[in-house]
Each structure stands twice: as C-alpha cells, then as structure tokens.
Short mmCIF file of C-alpha atoms in Angstrom, two decimals:
data_model
loop_
_atom_site.label_atom_id
_atom_site.label_comp_id
_atom_site.label_asym_id
_atom_site.label_seq_id
_atom_site.Cartn_x
_atom_site.Cartn_y
_atom_site.Cartn_z
CA UNK A 35 -0.91 -13.29 10.57
CA UNK A 36 -0.20 -15.92 13.18
CA UNK A 37 -1.25 -19.56 12.62
CA UNK A 38 -4.63 -18.94 14.28
CA UNK A 39 -5.48 -16.33 11.67
CA UNK A 40 -5.34 -13.28 13.93
CA UNK A 41 -3.29 -10.23 13.03
CA UNK A 42 -0.22 -9.88 15.19
CA UNK A 43 0.43 -6.24 16.03
CA UNK A 44 3.51 -6.77 18.14
CA UNK A 45 6.55 -4.67 17.41
CA UNK A 46 9.00 -6.55 15.21
CA UNK A 47 12.24 -6.20 13.31
CA UNK A 48 12.71 -6.97 9.63
CA UNK A 49 16.48 -6.96 10.11
CA UNK A 50 19.08 -6.90 12.87
CA UNK A 51 22.19 -6.01 10.90
CA UNK A 52 23.06 -4.98 7.36
CA UNK A 53 23.75 -8.64 6.63
CA UNK A 54 20.01 -9.30 6.78
CA UNK A 55 19.45 -6.88 3.89
CA UNK A 56 20.68 -8.54 0.72
CA UNK A 57 22.31 -6.98 -2.33
CA UNK A 58 24.07 -4.20 -0.40
CA UNK A 59 20.92 -3.16 1.45
CA UNK A 60 21.07 -1.26 4.73
CA UNK A 61 19.31 -2.07 8.02
CA UNK A 62 17.85 1.20 9.32
CA UNK A 63 16.36 1.88 12.74
CA UNK A 64 12.81 3.22 12.66
CA UNK A 65 11.91 5.24 15.75
CA UNK A 66 8.43 4.63 17.17
CA UNK A 67 7.43 2.31 14.34
CA UNK A 68 5.63 -1.03 14.44
CA UNK A 69 8.68 -2.35 12.60
CA UNK A 70 11.68 -1.07 14.55
CA UNK A 71 14.32 -1.95 11.97
CA UNK A 72 13.75 -2.23 8.25
CA UNK A 73 15.79 -2.73 5.10
CA UNK A 74 16.52 0.07 2.66
CA UNK A 75 17.48 -1.47 -0.67
CA UNK A 76 20.06 -0.54 -3.27
CA UNK A 77 18.74 0.74 -6.58
CA UNK A 78 17.19 -2.11 -8.54
CA UNK A 79 16.20 -4.21 -5.52
CA UNK A 80 13.11 -4.30 -3.35
CA UNK A 81 11.25 -6.55 -0.93
CA UNK A 82 11.35 -7.02 2.83
CA UNK A 83 14.99 -8.13 2.70
CA UNK A 84 15.97 -6.63 -0.67
CA UNK A 85 15.78 -10.07 -2.22
CA UNK A 86 13.70 -9.15 -5.27
CA UNK A 87 14.51 -7.47 -8.56
CA UNK A 88 12.70 -6.75 -11.83
CA UNK A 89 12.88 -10.10 -13.64
CA UNK A 90 11.57 -8.70 -16.94
CA UNK A 91 13.94 -5.74 -17.06
CA UNK A 92 14.37 -4.77 -20.72
CA UNK A 93 17.71 -3.84 -22.23
CA UNK A 94 18.22 -0.31 -23.54
CA UNK A 95 14.77 0.83 -22.50
CA UNK A 96 14.02 4.31 -23.84
CA UNK A 97 11.54 5.19 -21.11
CA UNK A 98 13.15 4.19 -17.80
CA UNK A 99 16.79 3.99 -16.75
CA UNK A 100 17.03 0.62 -15.05
CA UNK A 101 20.81 1.06 -14.80
CA UNK A 102 20.71 4.43 -13.02
CA UNK A 103 23.01 6.32 -12.43
CA UNK A 104 24.54 5.13 -15.71
CA UNK A 105 23.43 6.78 -18.96
CA UNK A 106 21.72 9.67 -17.15
CA UNK A 107 22.03 11.93 -20.20
CA UNK A 108 19.69 9.66 -22.17
CA UNK A 109 16.75 10.41 -19.86
CA UNK A 110 15.50 13.96 -19.49
CA UNK A 111 13.86 13.59 -16.06
CA UNK A 112 16.46 13.30 -13.29
CA UNK A 113 18.41 10.96 -15.54
CA UNK A 114 15.88 8.34 -14.44
CA UNK A 115 13.07 8.35 -17.01
CA UNK A 116 11.97 9.89 -20.27
CA UNK A 117 9.07 12.23 -19.59
CA UNK A 118 7.73 11.85 -23.12
CA UNK A 119 6.85 8.18 -22.46
CA UNK A 120 4.45 8.96 -19.64
CA UNK A 121 1.26 10.84 -19.02
CA UNK A 122 1.93 13.56 -16.47
CA UNK A 123 -0.69 14.60 -13.94
CA UNK A 124 -0.19 17.51 -11.53
CA UNK A 125 -1.59 16.71 -8.10
CA UNK A 126 -0.68 20.26 -7.07
CA UNK A 127 2.00 22.75 -8.06
CA UNK A 128 4.78 20.66 -6.49
CA UNK A 129 3.76 17.00 -6.79
CA UNK A 130 3.24 14.93 -9.92
CA UNK A 131 2.28 11.43 -11.03
CA UNK A 132 3.49 9.85 -14.27
CA UNK A 133 1.94 6.71 -15.70
CA UNK A 134 2.06 4.30 -18.60
CA UNK A 135 0.40 0.99 -19.38
CA UNK A 136 2.78 -1.87 -20.22
CA UNK A 137 0.84 -4.95 -21.36
CA UNK A 138 -1.20 -6.08 -18.33
CA UNK A 139 0.68 -3.84 -15.89
CA UNK A 140 0.56 -0.22 -14.88
CA UNK A 141 3.81 1.63 -14.25
CA UNK A 142 3.44 4.61 -11.92
CA UNK A 143 6.09 7.18 -11.03
CA UNK A 144 5.53 9.45 -8.03
CA UNK A 145 7.52 12.70 -8.23
CA UNK A 146 6.90 14.68 -5.04
CA UNK A 147 8.61 17.66 -3.44
CA UNK A 148 9.71 15.90 -0.27
CA UNK A 149 12.68 14.24 1.35
CA UNK A 150 10.36 12.28 3.65
CA UNK A 151 8.06 9.42 2.70
CA UNK A 152 5.58 9.75 -0.17
CA UNK A 153 2.50 7.70 -1.04
CA UNK A 154 -0.49 7.05 -3.25
CA UNK A 155 -3.58 4.97 -2.50
CA UNK A 156 -6.66 3.81 -4.40
CA UNK A 157 -9.90 1.83 -4.18
CA UNK A 158 -12.88 1.13 -6.48
CA UNK A 159 -15.35 3.99 -6.82
CA UNK A 160 -18.35 1.81 -5.97
CA UNK A 161 -16.85 -0.26 -3.17
CA UNK A 162 -19.36 -1.33 -0.53
CA UNK A 163 -19.09 -0.02 3.02
CA UNK A 164 -18.81 -3.61 4.23
CA UNK A 165 -15.19 -3.47 3.03
CA UNK A 166 -14.43 -2.34 6.59
CA UNK A 167 -14.93 -5.97 7.66
CA UNK A 168 -11.56 -6.79 6.07
CA UNK A 169 -9.16 -7.69 7.52
CA UNK A 170 -10.83 -10.08 9.93
CA UNK A 171 -9.96 -8.54 13.30
CA UNK A 172 -12.37 -10.83 15.15
CA UNK A 173 -10.55 -13.97 14.00
CA UNK A 174 -13.85 -15.53 12.94
CA UNK A 175 -12.24 -17.50 10.13
CA UNK A 176 -11.22 -20.19 12.60
CA UNK A 177 -14.31 -20.01 14.81
CA UNK A 178 -17.25 -22.38 14.34
CA UNK A 179 -20.83 -21.86 15.37
CA UNK A 180 -21.14 -23.60 18.75
CA UNK A 181 -24.69 -24.68 17.94
CA UNK A 182 -23.25 -27.33 15.64
CA UNK A 183 -22.45 -30.62 17.37
CA UNK A 184 -20.84 -33.73 16.05
CA UNK A 185 -22.50 -37.10 16.59
CA UNK A 186 -20.16 -39.41 18.41
CA UNK A 187 -17.80 -41.27 16.15
CA UNK A 188 -16.84 -43.96 18.64
CA UNK A 189 -17.94 -46.48 16.04
CA UNK A 190 -14.50 -46.12 14.47
CA UNK A 191 -12.36 -49.06 15.51
CA UNK A 192 -8.98 -47.69 16.54
CA UNK A 193 -7.33 -51.09 16.15
CA UNK A 194 -8.13 -51.27 12.45
CA UNK A 195 -5.61 -50.42 9.83
CA UNK A 196 -4.55 -46.80 10.19
CA UNK A 197 -4.83 -46.51 6.43
CA UNK A 198 -8.42 -47.71 6.15
CA UNK A 199 -10.45 -46.27 9.04
CA UNK A 200 -14.21 -46.63 8.44
CA UNK A 201 -16.14 -43.45 7.71
CA UNK A 202 -18.94 -42.50 10.09
CA UNK A 203 -21.84 -41.54 7.84
CA UNK A 204 -23.66 -39.94 10.78
CA UNK A 205 -21.21 -37.06 11.08
CA UNK A 206 -22.78 -33.65 10.59
CA UNK A 207 -21.24 -31.40 7.92
CA UNK A 208 -18.63 -28.94 9.13
CA UNK A 209 -20.22 -25.48 9.35
CA UNK A 210 -18.92 -22.60 7.27
CA UNK A 211 -16.81 -20.19 9.37
CA UNK A 212 -18.71 -17.13 10.56
CA UNK A 213 -17.99 -13.78 8.98
CA UNK A 214 -16.90 -10.84 11.14
CA UNK A 215 -19.91 -9.11 12.66
CA UNK A 216 -18.50 -5.63 13.17
CA UNK A 217 -14.68 -5.80 13.48
CA UNK A 218 -14.93 -3.62 16.56
CA UNK A 219 -16.89 -0.89 14.77
CA UNK A 220 -20.17 0.54 16.00
CA UNK A 221 -23.16 0.00 13.74
CA UNK A 222 -23.26 3.74 13.10
CA UNK A 223 -19.66 3.59 11.91
CA UNK A 224 -20.35 0.64 9.60
CA UNK A 225 -23.26 2.51 8.02
CA UNK A 226 -21.39 5.80 7.71
CA UNK A 227 -20.04 6.91 4.31
CA UNK A 228 -16.50 5.78 3.60
CA UNK A 229 -13.73 8.12 4.66
CA UNK A 230 -11.13 8.74 1.93
CA UNK A 231 -8.67 6.47 3.77
CA UNK A 232 -11.11 3.60 4.38
CA UNK A 233 -10.41 0.30 2.56
CA UNK A 234 -7.49 1.71 0.60
CA UNK A 235 -4.67 -0.07 -1.21
CA UNK A 236 -1.60 2.07 -0.52
CA UNK A 237 2.00 2.27 -1.71
CA UNK A 238 4.42 4.15 0.55
CA UNK A 239 8.01 4.84 -0.46
CA UNK A 240 11.00 6.63 1.00
CA UNK A 241 14.66 7.05 0.11
CA UNK A 242 17.61 7.40 2.45
CA UNK A 243 21.28 7.67 1.53
CA UNK A 244 20.64 6.41 -1.99
CA UNK A 245 18.64 3.37 -0.90
CA UNK A 246 14.87 2.96 -1.01
CA UNK A 247 12.09 1.31 0.95
CA UNK A 248 8.89 0.82 -1.07
CA UNK A 249 6.01 -1.03 0.58
CA UNK A 250 2.71 -2.48 -0.61
CA UNK A 251 0.21 -1.73 2.17
CA UNK A 252 -3.47 -1.61 3.05
CA UNK A 253 -5.59 0.36 5.50
CA UNK A 254 -9.10 -0.44 6.71
CA UNK A 255 -9.58 3.04 8.18
CA UNK A 256 -7.64 6.12 9.30
CA UNK A 257 -5.07 4.10 11.18
CA UNK A 258 -1.52 3.62 9.97
CA UNK A 259 -1.51 1.30 6.92
CA UNK A 260 -0.47 -2.32 7.45
CA UNK A 261 1.90 -4.32 5.29
CA UNK A 262 0.17 -6.65 2.83
CA UNK A 263 2.38 -9.50 4.03
CA UNK A 264 0.63 -9.22 7.42
CA UNK A 265 -2.74 -9.75 5.76
CA UNK A 266 -2.02 -13.07 4.01
CA UNK A 267 -0.81 -11.10 0.98
CA UNK A 268 2.49 -10.21 -0.59
CA UNK A 269 4.23 -7.25 -2.15
CA UNK A 270 2.50 -7.24 -5.51
CA UNK A 271 5.13 -5.23 -7.36
CA UNK A 272 6.97 -6.61 -10.34
CA UNK A 273 9.39 -3.67 -10.12
CA UNK A 274 10.17 -0.90 -7.62
CA UNK A 275 12.82 1.84 -7.75
CA UNK A 276 13.45 5.04 -5.83
CA UNK A 277 15.83 8.01 -5.74
CA UNK A 278 16.11 11.45 -4.13
CA UNK A 279 17.14 14.37 -6.27
CA UNK A 280 17.21 18.13 -5.57
CA UNK A 281 14.85 17.94 -2.60
CA UNK A 282 12.44 15.60 -4.37
CA UNK A 283 11.62 11.93 -3.90
CA UNK A 284 10.93 9.90 -7.02
CA UNK A 285 9.46 6.39 -6.67
CA UNK A 286 8.52 4.05 -9.50
CA UNK A 287 6.54 0.85 -9.11
CA UNK A 288 4.88 -1.61 -11.48
CA UNK A 289 1.88 -3.73 -10.67
CA UNK A 290 -0.69 -5.76 -12.54
CA UNK A 291 -3.81 -3.79 -13.35
CA UNK A 292 -6.03 -6.64 -12.13
CA UNK A 293 -6.67 -7.41 -8.48
CA UNK A 294 -4.21 -9.95 -7.13
CA UNK A 295 -5.23 -10.63 -3.51
CA UNK A 296 -7.74 -9.41 -0.89
CA UNK A 297 -5.45 -6.58 0.24
CA UNK A 298 -5.11 -5.32 -3.34
CA UNK A 299 -7.58 -3.29 -5.37
CA UNK A 300 -7.65 -3.37 -9.18
CA UNK A 301 -6.29 -0.37 -11.04
CA UNK A 302 -9.05 -0.61 -13.62
CA UNK A 303 -10.84 -0.79 -15.92
CA UNK A 304 -13.10 2.06 -14.95
CA UNK A 305 -12.73 4.94 -12.56
CA UNK A 306 -11.06 4.43 -9.20
CA UNK A 307 -10.80 6.68 -6.19
CA UNK A 308 -7.29 7.95 -5.36
CA UNK A 309 -5.64 9.64 -2.39
CA UNK A 310 -2.04 10.76 -1.96
CA UNK A 311 0.11 11.99 0.89
CA UNK A 312 3.65 12.79 1.96
CA UNK A 313 5.48 13.21 5.25
CA UNK A 314 5.76 16.42 7.24
CA UNK A 315 9.05 18.23 6.75
CA UNK A 316 10.96 19.50 9.76
CA UNK A 317 10.61 23.27 10.08
CA UNK A 318 7.61 23.52 7.76
CA UNK A 319 4.84 21.71 9.58
CA UNK A 320 1.25 22.10 8.50
CA UNK A 321 -1.87 21.17 10.48
CA UNK A 322 -5.53 21.87 9.82
CA UNK A 323 -5.80 22.77 13.51
CA UNK A 324 -2.58 24.23 14.86
CA UNK A 325 -0.68 21.81 17.06
CA UNK A 326 1.89 22.39 19.78
CA UNK A 327 4.54 22.09 17.08
CA UNK A 328 3.06 25.19 15.45
CA UNK A 329 2.25 27.36 18.43
CA UNK A 330 3.64 26.28 21.76
CA UNK A 331 6.28 24.55 23.88
CA UNK A 332 6.66 20.84 23.17
CA UNK A 333 8.59 17.98 24.71
CA UNK A 334 9.57 16.26 21.46
CA UNK A 335 10.87 18.57 18.75
CA UNK A 336 11.51 15.54 16.54
CA UNK A 337 7.94 14.25 16.60
CA UNK A 338 8.03 13.93 12.79
CA UNK A 339 11.18 11.93 12.24
CA UNK A 340 12.55 11.53 8.76
CA UNK A 341 10.65 8.91 6.72
CA UNK A 342 8.52 7.86 9.72
CA UNK A 343 4.91 7.40 8.64
CA UNK A 344 2.54 9.54 10.72
CA UNK A 345 -0.83 10.91 9.63
CA UNK A 346 -1.29 14.26 11.34
CA UNK A 347 -2.91 16.65 8.94
CA UNK A 348 -0.29 17.91 6.52
CA UNK A 349 -1.76 20.09 3.79
CA UNK A 350 -0.24 17.55 1.41
CA UNK A 351 -2.64 14.89 2.65
CA UNK A 352 -5.67 14.45 0.46
CA UNK A 353 -8.11 13.32 3.11
CA UNK A 354 -10.99 15.76 2.65
CA UNK A 355 -13.59 16.62 0.06
CA UNK A 356 -11.83 19.84 -0.92
CA UNK A 357 -9.88 18.16 -3.69
CA UNK A 358 -10.13 14.56 -4.80
CA UNK A 359 -8.17 12.98 -7.62
CA UNK A 360 -9.78 10.15 -9.50
CA UNK A 361 -8.21 8.22 -12.30
CA UNK A 362 -9.41 5.56 -14.68
CA UNK A 363 -7.95 2.92 -16.93
CA UNK A 364 -9.94 1.81 -19.92
CA UNK A 365 -8.28 -1.49 -20.68
CA UNK A 366 -9.36 -1.94 -24.33
CA UNK A 367 -7.60 1.28 -25.32
CA UNK A 368 -4.92 1.27 -22.61
CA UNK A 369 -6.21 4.64 -21.47
CA UNK A 370 -5.14 6.20 -18.20
CA UNK A 371 -7.17 9.21 -17.06
CA UNK A 372 -7.26 11.57 -14.13
CA UNK A 373 -10.28 13.62 -13.16
CA UNK A 374 -9.87 16.52 -10.77
CA UNK A 375 -12.83 16.96 -8.47
CA UNK A 376 -13.35 19.99 -6.22
CA UNK A 377 -16.29 18.55 -4.31
CA UNK A 378 -18.26 15.36 -4.01
CA UNK A 379 -20.73 16.49 -6.68
CA UNK A 380 -18.78 18.79 -9.01
CA UNK A 381 -16.46 17.25 -11.57
CA UNK A 382 -14.38 19.48 -13.79
CA UNK A 383 -14.50 18.84 -17.52
CA UNK A 384 -10.78 18.25 -18.04
CA UNK A 385 -9.70 14.67 -18.65
CA UNK A 386 -6.11 13.81 -19.51
CA UNK A 387 -5.95 10.54 -21.43
CA UNK A 388 -3.26 8.47 -23.03
#
C-alpha cells in the first residue's frame, strides 16, 4: 500500500537484473503481469528478492531433503521427501497434497502434474460474507467523518516552550475511521453466497530452470490474487522449496497453523474450505465453454504463457460445486484431515487422518 493506505495497482518490477535477486537468484520477465520482472530463487531460498531461508533447518532430517539434490537416494519421492512421513491426499488422479504437523506449523507439499504454476487456497468454513470488505479499496482507514469538527485551539500560545504547549481541554475526540461501505460491490453482491475464490488465502508456486517462485497471496474475489506484501502483510512462510521433475511441479511450504495477519487465514483447528488450481498447459487447453484457443483462429497463440497466472477455466481449477476439498486440523491431536465433497450438501464418509 502507499502511505495514504490505498492499494497501488500500478505495474512494477521486483528486480531489474539478476543482481537484484540474491543467493544466485534469477530475474525473470513476466509477460502481461502486474509485476513485470520477478525473482526466481535457488533451492533453499525464497522471498521477494531471495533473501530468506529456513532458519530452523534441521540436520539429517529423515522426512525432507533440505540439501537437495544431495542425498537423493535417502528420500523415496523425487529424492526430495520421504513419503512415509506425510499424509497423502489425492485431489484427482494426477495431483496430490502431502502434509504433516511440526509443532505449531503445518508443512504442505503440493505435487501436481504441471510444468506451469500450481496453487492451493483456503478460508474458514464459517467466514462471514462481509469478508469481501477486506482489503479496504475505498481507503476509508484514513478518512474521517466530516460531521466532526474541532473547536478552535487558538488558545495555545505559540511563543511558549515548544516542549510544554498547553493542552486545550475543549478539543473533541478524534472520530474512529469509517469502515468500507461496499468496496465497489453492489448490495446484491455483498449479500450473495461466497464464491469458492472469495476471501481466500492462496499460495502460488512455479519453477523455472531449477529455481522457484513461491508467493503468499490473497484474493477478495475472482480477480487475480494479490501479494500479501501489498496488503500490509508479509510472506508468512518459515520455509519454501520447489523443484520440477518428470513433468511435475513439487512445492513445499511451511506456515504457522494460527492466523498471522489480516491477509492470512488460520489452518485450523477445525474444518477449513480449500480450493486448488494449476496453469493451463500449451497444447492441452481446457475450458468449460470452448474458447477461441479451442475452436477458432486467434491472434495470440501464446495467451497462456509459461508460469503466468491466469484464471480461465481449466478443468484443474476447483471453482465449482462439483467437487470441493475440505480439510481440518484438530490441534490437540495434531490431526490433519481431508473430506471429499461432491456437492454442497453431500459429504462422503471417508476421512483420512494422521
């Protein structure tokens, strides 16, 4: 945000050259993105400029290979992690999520069939529809109700000591800033049921030439997610790693289970609502309603550029009521559960717990 509190949506660069990306990171051009150039980080580093690493990295960990590609033979899944340490959940026949609870953190591994970007998002099951009023797009935080007026304070003598100015007891109290009224949404939209993408905490990761970009993001609605750092937040990961292997993208991130900031949602305890998605792959596009890419002449054959985040109806997007994944963490027992739901009202009886 800018100093006035409003969200700046101007196109920007996170880097100009590779020198801006620390620890052997690479500055990569992003076509048609809000951020035109961004850092892809070497294995073991993450953050806007690849300046962060996992401070609590254990030595000789049996579950995750923090020194990849060394010691690959010790880990049975891509040489990166030991599958036996994690609970595996199949999102579909090609995409999987692995998870384990480590003290007050949750470690999640996304293992998707894709060489484009991959993602997972979540929000509380019972979140109120007023969540759409965040972030404050009306910039009301710094606005005051104009009905309030201050009684003149000319009684203050300007020639008195600058350290001991008298206090005018007649001053009215400063009013509390107004809350956003509608954030640009119609009343009907504010009262409508939440769309699966509304008010969602999202992690999006991609890997290119052995380097990864893993972002902590948030979306109010069906628009492209925004970086947490634009919403007075930060990247809430304690660790983030990513590789590509055999046509698959594997991303690991750790985060505290508890909520950290307004653009974060807690990962438990209790059930939370989850969505997941991945990028369209060139030559195998999928749209709910056929697009020009599927059936006719087009001007831009590279509309879906590699690792460029665009939401245009891939069958891999979970944005409908046909299949919804929910998972829960029961903190007292460190339990991590997924529930597969085929409709809003029908919940299958299978629960995978750890």
